[in-house]
Coordinates of C-alpha atoms and ligand atoms in Angstrom, one line a residue:
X537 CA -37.7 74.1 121.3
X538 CA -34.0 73.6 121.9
X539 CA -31.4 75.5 120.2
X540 CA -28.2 73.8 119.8
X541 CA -24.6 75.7 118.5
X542 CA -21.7 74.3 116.7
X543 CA -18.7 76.4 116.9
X544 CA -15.7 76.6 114.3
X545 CA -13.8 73.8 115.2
X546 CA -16.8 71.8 114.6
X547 CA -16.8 72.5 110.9
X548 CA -13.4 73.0 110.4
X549 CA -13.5 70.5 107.1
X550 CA -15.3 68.7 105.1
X551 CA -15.6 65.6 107.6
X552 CA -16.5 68.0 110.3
X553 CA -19.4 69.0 108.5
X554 CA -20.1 65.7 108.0
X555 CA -19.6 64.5 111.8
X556 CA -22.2 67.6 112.2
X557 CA -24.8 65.5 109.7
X558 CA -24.1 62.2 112.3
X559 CA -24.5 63.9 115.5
X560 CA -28.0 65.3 114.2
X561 CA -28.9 62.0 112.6
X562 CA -27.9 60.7 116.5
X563 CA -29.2 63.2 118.8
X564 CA -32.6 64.1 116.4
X565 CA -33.8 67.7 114.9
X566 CA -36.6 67.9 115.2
X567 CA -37.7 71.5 116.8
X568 CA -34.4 72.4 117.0
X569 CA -32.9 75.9 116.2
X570 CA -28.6 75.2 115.4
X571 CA -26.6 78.2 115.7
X572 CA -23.2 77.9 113.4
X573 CA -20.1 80.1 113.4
X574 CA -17.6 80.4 110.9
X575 CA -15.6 77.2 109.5
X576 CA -12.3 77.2 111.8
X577 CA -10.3 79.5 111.6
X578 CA -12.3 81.7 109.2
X579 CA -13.2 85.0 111.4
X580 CA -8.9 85.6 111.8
X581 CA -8.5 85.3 108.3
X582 CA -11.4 88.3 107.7
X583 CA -9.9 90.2 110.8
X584 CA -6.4 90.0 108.6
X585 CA -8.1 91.5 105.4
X586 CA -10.2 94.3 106.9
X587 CA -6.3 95.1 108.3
X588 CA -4.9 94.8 105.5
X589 CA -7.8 96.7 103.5
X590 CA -7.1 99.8 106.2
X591 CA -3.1 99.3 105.6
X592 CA -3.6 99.7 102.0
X593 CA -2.2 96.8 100.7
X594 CA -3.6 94.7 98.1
X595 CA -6.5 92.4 99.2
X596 CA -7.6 90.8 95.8
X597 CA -5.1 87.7 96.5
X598 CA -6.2 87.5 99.9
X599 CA -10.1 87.6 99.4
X600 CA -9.6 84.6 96.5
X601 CA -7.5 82.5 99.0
X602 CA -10.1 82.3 101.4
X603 CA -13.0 81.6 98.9
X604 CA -10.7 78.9 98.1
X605 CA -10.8 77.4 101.3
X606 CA -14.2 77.7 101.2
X607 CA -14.5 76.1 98.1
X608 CA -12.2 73.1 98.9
X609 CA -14.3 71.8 101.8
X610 CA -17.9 72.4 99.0
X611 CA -16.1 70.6 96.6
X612 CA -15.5 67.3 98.6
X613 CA -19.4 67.8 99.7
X614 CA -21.1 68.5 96.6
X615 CA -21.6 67.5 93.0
X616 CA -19.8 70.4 90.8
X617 CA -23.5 70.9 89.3
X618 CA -24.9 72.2 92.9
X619 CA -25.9 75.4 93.2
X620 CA -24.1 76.2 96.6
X621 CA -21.3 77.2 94.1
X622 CA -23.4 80.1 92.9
X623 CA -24.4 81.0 96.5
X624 CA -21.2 81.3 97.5
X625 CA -19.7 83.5 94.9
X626 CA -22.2 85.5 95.6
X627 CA -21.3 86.0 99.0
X628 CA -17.5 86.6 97.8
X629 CA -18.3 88.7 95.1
X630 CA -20.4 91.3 97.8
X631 CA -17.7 91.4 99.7
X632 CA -15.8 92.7 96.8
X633 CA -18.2 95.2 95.9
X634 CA -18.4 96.2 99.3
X635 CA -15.0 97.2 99.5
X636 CA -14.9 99.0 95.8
X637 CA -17.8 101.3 97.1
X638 CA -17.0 101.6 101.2
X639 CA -16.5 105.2 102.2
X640 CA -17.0 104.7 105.8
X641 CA -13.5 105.6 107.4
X642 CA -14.7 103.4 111.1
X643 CA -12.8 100.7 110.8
X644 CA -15.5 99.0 113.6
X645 CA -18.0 99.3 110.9
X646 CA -16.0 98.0 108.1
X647 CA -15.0 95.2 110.3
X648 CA -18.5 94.0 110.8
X649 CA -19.8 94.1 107.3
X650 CA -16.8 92.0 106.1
X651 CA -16.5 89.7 109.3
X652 CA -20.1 88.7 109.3
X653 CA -19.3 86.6 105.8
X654 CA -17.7 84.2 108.1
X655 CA -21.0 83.0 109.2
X656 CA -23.2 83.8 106.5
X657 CA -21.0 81.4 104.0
X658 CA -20.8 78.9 106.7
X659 CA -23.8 78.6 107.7
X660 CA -25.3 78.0 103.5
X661 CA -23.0 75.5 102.9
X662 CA -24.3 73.4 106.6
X663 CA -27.7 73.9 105.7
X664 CA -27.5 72.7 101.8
X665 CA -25.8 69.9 102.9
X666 CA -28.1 68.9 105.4
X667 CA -30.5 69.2 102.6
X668 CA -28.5 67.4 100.4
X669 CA -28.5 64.0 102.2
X670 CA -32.5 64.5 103.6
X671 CA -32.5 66.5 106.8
X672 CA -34.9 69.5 105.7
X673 CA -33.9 73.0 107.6
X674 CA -34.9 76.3 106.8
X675 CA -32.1 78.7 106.4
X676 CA -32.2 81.9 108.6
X677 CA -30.9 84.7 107.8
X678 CA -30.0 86.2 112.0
X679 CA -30.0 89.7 110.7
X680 CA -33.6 89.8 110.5
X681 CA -34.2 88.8 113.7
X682 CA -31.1 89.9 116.1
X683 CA -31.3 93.6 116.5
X684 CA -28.6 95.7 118.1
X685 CA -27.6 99.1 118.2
X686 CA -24.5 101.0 116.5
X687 CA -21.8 99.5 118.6
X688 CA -19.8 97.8 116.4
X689 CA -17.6 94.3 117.2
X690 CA -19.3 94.7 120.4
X691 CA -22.8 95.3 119.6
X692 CA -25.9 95.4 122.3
X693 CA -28.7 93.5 121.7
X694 CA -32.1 95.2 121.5
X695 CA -33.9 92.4 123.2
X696 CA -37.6 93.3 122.9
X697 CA -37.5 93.9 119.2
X698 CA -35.4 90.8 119.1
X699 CA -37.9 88.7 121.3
X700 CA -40.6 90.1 118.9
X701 CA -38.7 89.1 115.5
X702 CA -38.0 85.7 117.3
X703 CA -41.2 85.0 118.8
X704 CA -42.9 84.4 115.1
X705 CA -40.6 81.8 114.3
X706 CA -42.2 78.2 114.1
X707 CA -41.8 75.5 117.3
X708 CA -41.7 72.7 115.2
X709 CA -39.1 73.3 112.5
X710 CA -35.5 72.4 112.0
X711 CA -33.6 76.1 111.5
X712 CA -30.0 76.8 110.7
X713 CA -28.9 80.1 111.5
X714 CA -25.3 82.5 112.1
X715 CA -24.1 83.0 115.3
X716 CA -21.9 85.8 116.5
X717 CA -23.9 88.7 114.0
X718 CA -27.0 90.9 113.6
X719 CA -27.8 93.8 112.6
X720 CA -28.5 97.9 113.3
X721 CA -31.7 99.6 112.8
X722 CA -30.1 100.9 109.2
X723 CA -29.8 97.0 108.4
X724 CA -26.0 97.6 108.7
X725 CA -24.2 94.5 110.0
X726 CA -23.1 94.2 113.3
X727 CA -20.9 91.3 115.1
X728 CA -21.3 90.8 119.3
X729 CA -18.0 90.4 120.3
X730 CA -15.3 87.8 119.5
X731 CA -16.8 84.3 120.0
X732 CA -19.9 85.3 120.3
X733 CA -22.5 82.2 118.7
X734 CA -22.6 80.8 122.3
X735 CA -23.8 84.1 123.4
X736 CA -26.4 83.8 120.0
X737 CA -27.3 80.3 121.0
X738 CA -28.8 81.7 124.6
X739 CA -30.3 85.0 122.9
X740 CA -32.7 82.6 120.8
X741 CA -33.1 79.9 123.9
X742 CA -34.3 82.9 126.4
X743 CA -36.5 84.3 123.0
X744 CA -38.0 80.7 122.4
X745 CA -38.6 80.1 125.8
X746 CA -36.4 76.9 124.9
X747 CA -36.6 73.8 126.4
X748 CA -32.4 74.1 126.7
X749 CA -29.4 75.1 124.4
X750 CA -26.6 72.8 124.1
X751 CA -22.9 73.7 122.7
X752 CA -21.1 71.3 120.9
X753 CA -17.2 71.5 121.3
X754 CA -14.1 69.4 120.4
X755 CA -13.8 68.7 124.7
X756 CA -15.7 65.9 126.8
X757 CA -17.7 68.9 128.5
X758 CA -16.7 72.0 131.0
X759 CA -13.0 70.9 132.6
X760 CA -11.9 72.2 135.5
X761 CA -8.6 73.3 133.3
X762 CA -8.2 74.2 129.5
X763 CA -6.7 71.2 128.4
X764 CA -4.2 73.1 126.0
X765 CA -2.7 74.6 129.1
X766 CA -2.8 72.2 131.8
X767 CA -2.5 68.4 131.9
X768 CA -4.4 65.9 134.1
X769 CA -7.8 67.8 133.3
X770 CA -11.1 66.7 135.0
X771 CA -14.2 66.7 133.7
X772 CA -17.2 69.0 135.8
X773 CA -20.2 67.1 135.6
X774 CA -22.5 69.6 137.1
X775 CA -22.5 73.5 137.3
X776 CA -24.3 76.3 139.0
X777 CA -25.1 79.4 136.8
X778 CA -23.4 81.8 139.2
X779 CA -20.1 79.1 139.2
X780 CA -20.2 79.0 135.2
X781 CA -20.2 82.8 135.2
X782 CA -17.5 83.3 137.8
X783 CA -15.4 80.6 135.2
X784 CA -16.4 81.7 132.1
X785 CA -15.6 85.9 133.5
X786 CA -12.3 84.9 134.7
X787 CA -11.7 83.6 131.4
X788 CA -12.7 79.6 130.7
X789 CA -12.7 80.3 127.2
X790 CA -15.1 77.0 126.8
X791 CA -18.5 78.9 127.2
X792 CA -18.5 83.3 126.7
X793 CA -19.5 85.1 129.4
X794 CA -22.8 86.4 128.2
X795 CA -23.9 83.4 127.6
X796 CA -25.4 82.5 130.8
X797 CA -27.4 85.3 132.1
X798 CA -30.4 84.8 129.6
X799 CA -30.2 81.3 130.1
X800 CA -30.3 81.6 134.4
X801 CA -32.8 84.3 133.9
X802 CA -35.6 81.8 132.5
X803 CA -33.5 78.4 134.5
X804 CA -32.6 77.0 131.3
X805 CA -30.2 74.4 131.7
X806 CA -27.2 74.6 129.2
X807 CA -25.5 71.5 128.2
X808 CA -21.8 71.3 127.0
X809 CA -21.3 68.1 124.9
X810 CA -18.4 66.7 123.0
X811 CA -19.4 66.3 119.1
X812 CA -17.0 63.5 118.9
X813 CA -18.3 61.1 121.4
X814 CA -21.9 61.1 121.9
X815 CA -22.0 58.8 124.9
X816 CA -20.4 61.1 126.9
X817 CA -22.9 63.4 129.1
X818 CA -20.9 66.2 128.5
X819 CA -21.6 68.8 131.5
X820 CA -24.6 70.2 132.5
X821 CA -25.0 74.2 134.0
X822 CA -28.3 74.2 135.7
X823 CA -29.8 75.3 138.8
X824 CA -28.3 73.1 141.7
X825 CA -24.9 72.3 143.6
X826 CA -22.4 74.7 142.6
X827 CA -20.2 72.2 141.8
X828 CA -20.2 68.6 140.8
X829 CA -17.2 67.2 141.6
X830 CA -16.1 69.6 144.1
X831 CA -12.5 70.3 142.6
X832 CA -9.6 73.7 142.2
X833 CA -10.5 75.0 138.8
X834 CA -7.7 76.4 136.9
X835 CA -7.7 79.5 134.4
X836 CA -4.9 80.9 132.4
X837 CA -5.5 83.9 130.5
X838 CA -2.4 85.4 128.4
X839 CA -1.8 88.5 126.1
X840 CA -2.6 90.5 129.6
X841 CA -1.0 93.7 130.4
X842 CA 0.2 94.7 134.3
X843 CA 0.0 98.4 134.2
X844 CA 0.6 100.3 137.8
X845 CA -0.1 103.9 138.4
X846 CA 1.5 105.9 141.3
X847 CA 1.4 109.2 141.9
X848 CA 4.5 111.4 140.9
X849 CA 4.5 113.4 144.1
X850 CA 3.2 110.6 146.5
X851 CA 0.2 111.9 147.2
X852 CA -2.6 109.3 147.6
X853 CA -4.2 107.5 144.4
X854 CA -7.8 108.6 145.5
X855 CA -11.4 107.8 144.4
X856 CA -11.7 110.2 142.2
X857 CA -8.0 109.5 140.4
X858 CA -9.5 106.1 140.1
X859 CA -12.7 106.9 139.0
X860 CA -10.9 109.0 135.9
X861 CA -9.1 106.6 134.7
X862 CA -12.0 103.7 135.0
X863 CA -13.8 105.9 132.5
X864 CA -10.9 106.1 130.3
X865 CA -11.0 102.0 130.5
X866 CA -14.5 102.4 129.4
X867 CA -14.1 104.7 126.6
X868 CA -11.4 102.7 125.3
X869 CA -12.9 99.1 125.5
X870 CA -10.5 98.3 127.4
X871 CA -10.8 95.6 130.0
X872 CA -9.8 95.3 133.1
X873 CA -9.2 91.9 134.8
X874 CA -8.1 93.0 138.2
X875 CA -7.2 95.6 140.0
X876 CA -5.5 96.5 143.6
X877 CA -4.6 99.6 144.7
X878 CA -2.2 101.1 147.8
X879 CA -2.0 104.5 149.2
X880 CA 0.1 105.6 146.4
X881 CA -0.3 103.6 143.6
X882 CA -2.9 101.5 141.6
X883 CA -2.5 98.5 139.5
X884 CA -4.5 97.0 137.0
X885 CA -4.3 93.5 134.6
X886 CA -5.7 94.7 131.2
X887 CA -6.8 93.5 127.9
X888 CA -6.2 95.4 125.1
X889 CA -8.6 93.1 122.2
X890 CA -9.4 96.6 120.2
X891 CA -5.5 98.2 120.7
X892 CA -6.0 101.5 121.8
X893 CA -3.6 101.2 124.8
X894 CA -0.9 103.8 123.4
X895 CA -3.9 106.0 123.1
X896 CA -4.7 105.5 126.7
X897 CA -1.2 105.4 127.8
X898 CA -0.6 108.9 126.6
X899 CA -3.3 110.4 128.3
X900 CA -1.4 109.8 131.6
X901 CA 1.8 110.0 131.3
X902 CA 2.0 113.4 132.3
X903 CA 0.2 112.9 135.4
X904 CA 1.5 109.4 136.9
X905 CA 4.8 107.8 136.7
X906 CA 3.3 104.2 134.9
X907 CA 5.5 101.1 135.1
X908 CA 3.8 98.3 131.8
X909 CA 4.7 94.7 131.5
X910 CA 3.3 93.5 128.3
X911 CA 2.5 90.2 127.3
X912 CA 2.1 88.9 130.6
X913 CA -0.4 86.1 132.2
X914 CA -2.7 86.0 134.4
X915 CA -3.5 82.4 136.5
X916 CA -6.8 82.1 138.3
X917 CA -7.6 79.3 140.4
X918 CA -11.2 79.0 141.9
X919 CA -12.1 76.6 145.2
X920 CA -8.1 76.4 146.2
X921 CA -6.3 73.8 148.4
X922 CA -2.8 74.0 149.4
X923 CA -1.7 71.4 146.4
X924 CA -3.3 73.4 143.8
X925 CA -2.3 76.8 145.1
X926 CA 1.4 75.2 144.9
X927 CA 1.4 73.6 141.7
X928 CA 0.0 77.1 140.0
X929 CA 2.7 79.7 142.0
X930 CA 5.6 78.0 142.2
X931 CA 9.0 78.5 140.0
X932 CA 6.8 81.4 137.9
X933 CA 7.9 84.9 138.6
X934 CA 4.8 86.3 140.2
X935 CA 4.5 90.0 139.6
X936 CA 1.3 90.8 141.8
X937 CA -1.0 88.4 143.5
X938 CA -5.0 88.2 145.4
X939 CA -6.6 86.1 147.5
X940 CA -10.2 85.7 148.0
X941 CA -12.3 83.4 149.7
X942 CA -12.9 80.9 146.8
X943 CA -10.6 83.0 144.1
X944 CA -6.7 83.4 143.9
X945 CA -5.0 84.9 141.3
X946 CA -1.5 85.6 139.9
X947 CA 0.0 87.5 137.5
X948 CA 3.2 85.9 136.0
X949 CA 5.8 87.1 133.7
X950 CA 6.5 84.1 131.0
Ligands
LIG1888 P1 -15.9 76.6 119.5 O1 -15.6 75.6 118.4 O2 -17.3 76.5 120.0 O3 -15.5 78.0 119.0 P2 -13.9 77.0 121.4 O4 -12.6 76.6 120.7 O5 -14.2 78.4 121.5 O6 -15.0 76.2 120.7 O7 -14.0 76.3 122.8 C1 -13.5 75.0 123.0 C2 -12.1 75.0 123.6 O8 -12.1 75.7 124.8 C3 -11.5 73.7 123.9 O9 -10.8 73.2 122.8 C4 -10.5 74.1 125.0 O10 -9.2 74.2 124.6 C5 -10.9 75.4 125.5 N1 -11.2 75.5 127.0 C6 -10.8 76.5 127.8 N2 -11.1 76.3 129.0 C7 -11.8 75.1 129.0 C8 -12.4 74.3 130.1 N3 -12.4 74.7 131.3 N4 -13.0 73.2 129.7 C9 -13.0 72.7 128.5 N5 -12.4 73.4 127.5 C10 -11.8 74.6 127.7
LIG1889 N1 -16.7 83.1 114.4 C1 -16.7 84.0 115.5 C2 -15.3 84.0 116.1 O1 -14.5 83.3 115.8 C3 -17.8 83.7 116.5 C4 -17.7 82.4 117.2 O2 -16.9 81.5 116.8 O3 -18.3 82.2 118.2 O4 -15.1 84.8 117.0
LIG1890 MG1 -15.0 79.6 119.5

């Protein structure tokens, strides 16, 4: 079996549902298992009303504008007779009765069971169209068979009650399913981190024993650059596992980091192809070179924080002053990016996705003078030559910089 996944820009409209119909009609689907995630832009809009649900404010307006949306894109694909219109008031009128009877106070929780919709409404409306013009699917619901624990909006994956949930599934079937969600032991909902349905994708491929999983994305395949960044971008035809990890950890936003340790765990190759052009080969990650074409790979991640520690007496940053506040990092979600550290002080490029770093922040002030730059970028550039090392460092006011055999990395105030 091979699992394919179709991410939100993908079905961002109407015709992008339809270009998924093509693609399928193209390609084949037969013993295929397609992972969907949310239409566009959807999961930010949910993130914004589980805020605005905590903050109080009124969420009846906001809840009908986005089963407006929704209902915009089923209206171009669908006679007003269907019954996806049913399906999906459903889905919006659960979310509204969720709300009227939540008393959880965890905002992690809340997030998930409203989040999850997303996917869940999504995923119906790809799946009745498909019907609609003759490509029979079957309609999973992931919940059933994804099982994590209590962690939420960054659940862990139980994988041998997952395997066994998975493995009763049929080879020779055409299945639509959510990315990016599960579900608890309680049945609760729970989500697997932001951008999670590639991550779903290779959770099914390792289950299935699949054949391979491809992602389908609005770029000609893995470039060595995000081409909203940088211009001139090459595409990689060819990648090792360990390079895709390295690229996808330092923050190549094209493919999510946990995406490729079930899939080099049972060698299956993973394919990133462009949904718009079909001819192209897109890039494969497979067992092999690490490499194909050998070029300087270039990775901008922003919204990072430089924080640096130093002792107020000057006496040493030790292990064990380290140590503490790595377990703080931990207990806070937060993530750290890169470090470096001198006899007296300790630095450390952060991401703050859940903001808790005021939290954190106090609990040190007392002990270490902290100097914080916020909003500030971090550059990586992987396999380095002199010309790419130049055209990344200069005119940028480098705060802190590391070099490493293949790795060199900057962070820059913008
Ligand atoms: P999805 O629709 O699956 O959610 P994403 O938007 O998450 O797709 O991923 C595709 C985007 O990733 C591209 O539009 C591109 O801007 C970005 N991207 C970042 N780094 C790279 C890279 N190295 N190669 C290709 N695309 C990249
Ligand atoms: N819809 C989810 C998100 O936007 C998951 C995904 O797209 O992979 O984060
Ligand atoms: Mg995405």
């Amino acid at each position: 079996m091979k699992v394919y996944k179709f991410g939100g820009a993908s079905i961002k409209d109407a015709a992008s549902v339809k270009n998924i119909a093509t693609v399928l009609k193209t390609v084949g689907y037969k013993n295929i298992l397609m992972v969907v995630s949310a239409m566009g832009k959807t999961t930010n809009t949910l993130e914004r009303l589980v805020q605005m649900y905590f903050s109080k404010q009124d969420i009846d307006a906001s809840i009908a504008q986005i089963a407006q949306d929704h209902l915009q894109i089923t209206t171009t694909l669908f006679l007003s007779t269907h019954s996806i219109f049913e399906e999906i008031d459903v889905f919006f009128s659960d979310i509204k009765i969720f709300f009227q009877r939540n008393k959880s106070p965890s905002y992690d929780f809340v997030y998930d069971q409203i989040v999850s919709f997303g996917e869940l409404i999504s995923t119906k409306i790809i799946s009745e169209y498909l019907r609609l013009i003759g490509i029979e699917n079957e309609w999973l619901d992931v919940r059933d068979y994804i099982k994590t624990d209590v962690n939420y909006r960054q659940a862990n994956v139980d994988w041998q009650e997952t395997a066994k949930r998975i493995g009763i599934l049929k080879k020779d079937a055409f299945y639509v399913t959510q990315g990016f969600i599960g579900s608890d032991f309680n049945g609760f909902t729970t989500t697997l981190g932001r951008e999670g349905s590639d991550y779903t994708a290779a959770i099914f491929a390792w289950c299935l024993d699949g054949e391979s999983q491809t992602i389908w994305k609005d770029v000609p395949g893995v470039l060595n650059a995000d081409p909203r960044y940088f211009s001139e971008t090459k595409l990689l035809q060819q990648l090792s596992y360990e390079e895709a990890i390295e690229l996808a950890y330092y923050g190549a936003s094209v493919i999510h980091p946990k995406t490729l340790q079930p899939l080099q765990d049972k060698s299956i190759p993973l394919y990133v192809r462009s949904f718009l052009n079909l001819k192209q080969p897109g890039t494969s990650v497979k067992k092999g070179p690490m490499l194909l074409p050998m070029l300087p790979c270039y990775i901008l991640k922003k919204n990072q924080v430089l924080l640096s520690f130093s002792s107020k007496d000057f006496a040493f940053i030790a292990e064990h002053n380290i140590s503490e506040i790595f377990k703080i990092f931990a207990e806070f979600a937060i993530k750290v990016n890169l470090m470096q550290s001198s006899a007296i002080s300790f630095s450390v490029c952060i991401e703050d996705t859940f903001k808790h770093l005021e939290h954190f922040l106090e609990k040190w002030q007392n002990q270490y003078r902290m100097r914080i730059s916020r909003g500030v970028s971090l550059y990586t550039l992987r396999h380095y030559d002199a010309e790419s090392m130049t055209k990344i460092s200069s005119n940028k006011n480098i705060l802190l910089r590391q070099l490493t055999t293949d790795t060199a990395q900057w962070v820059v105030e913008e």
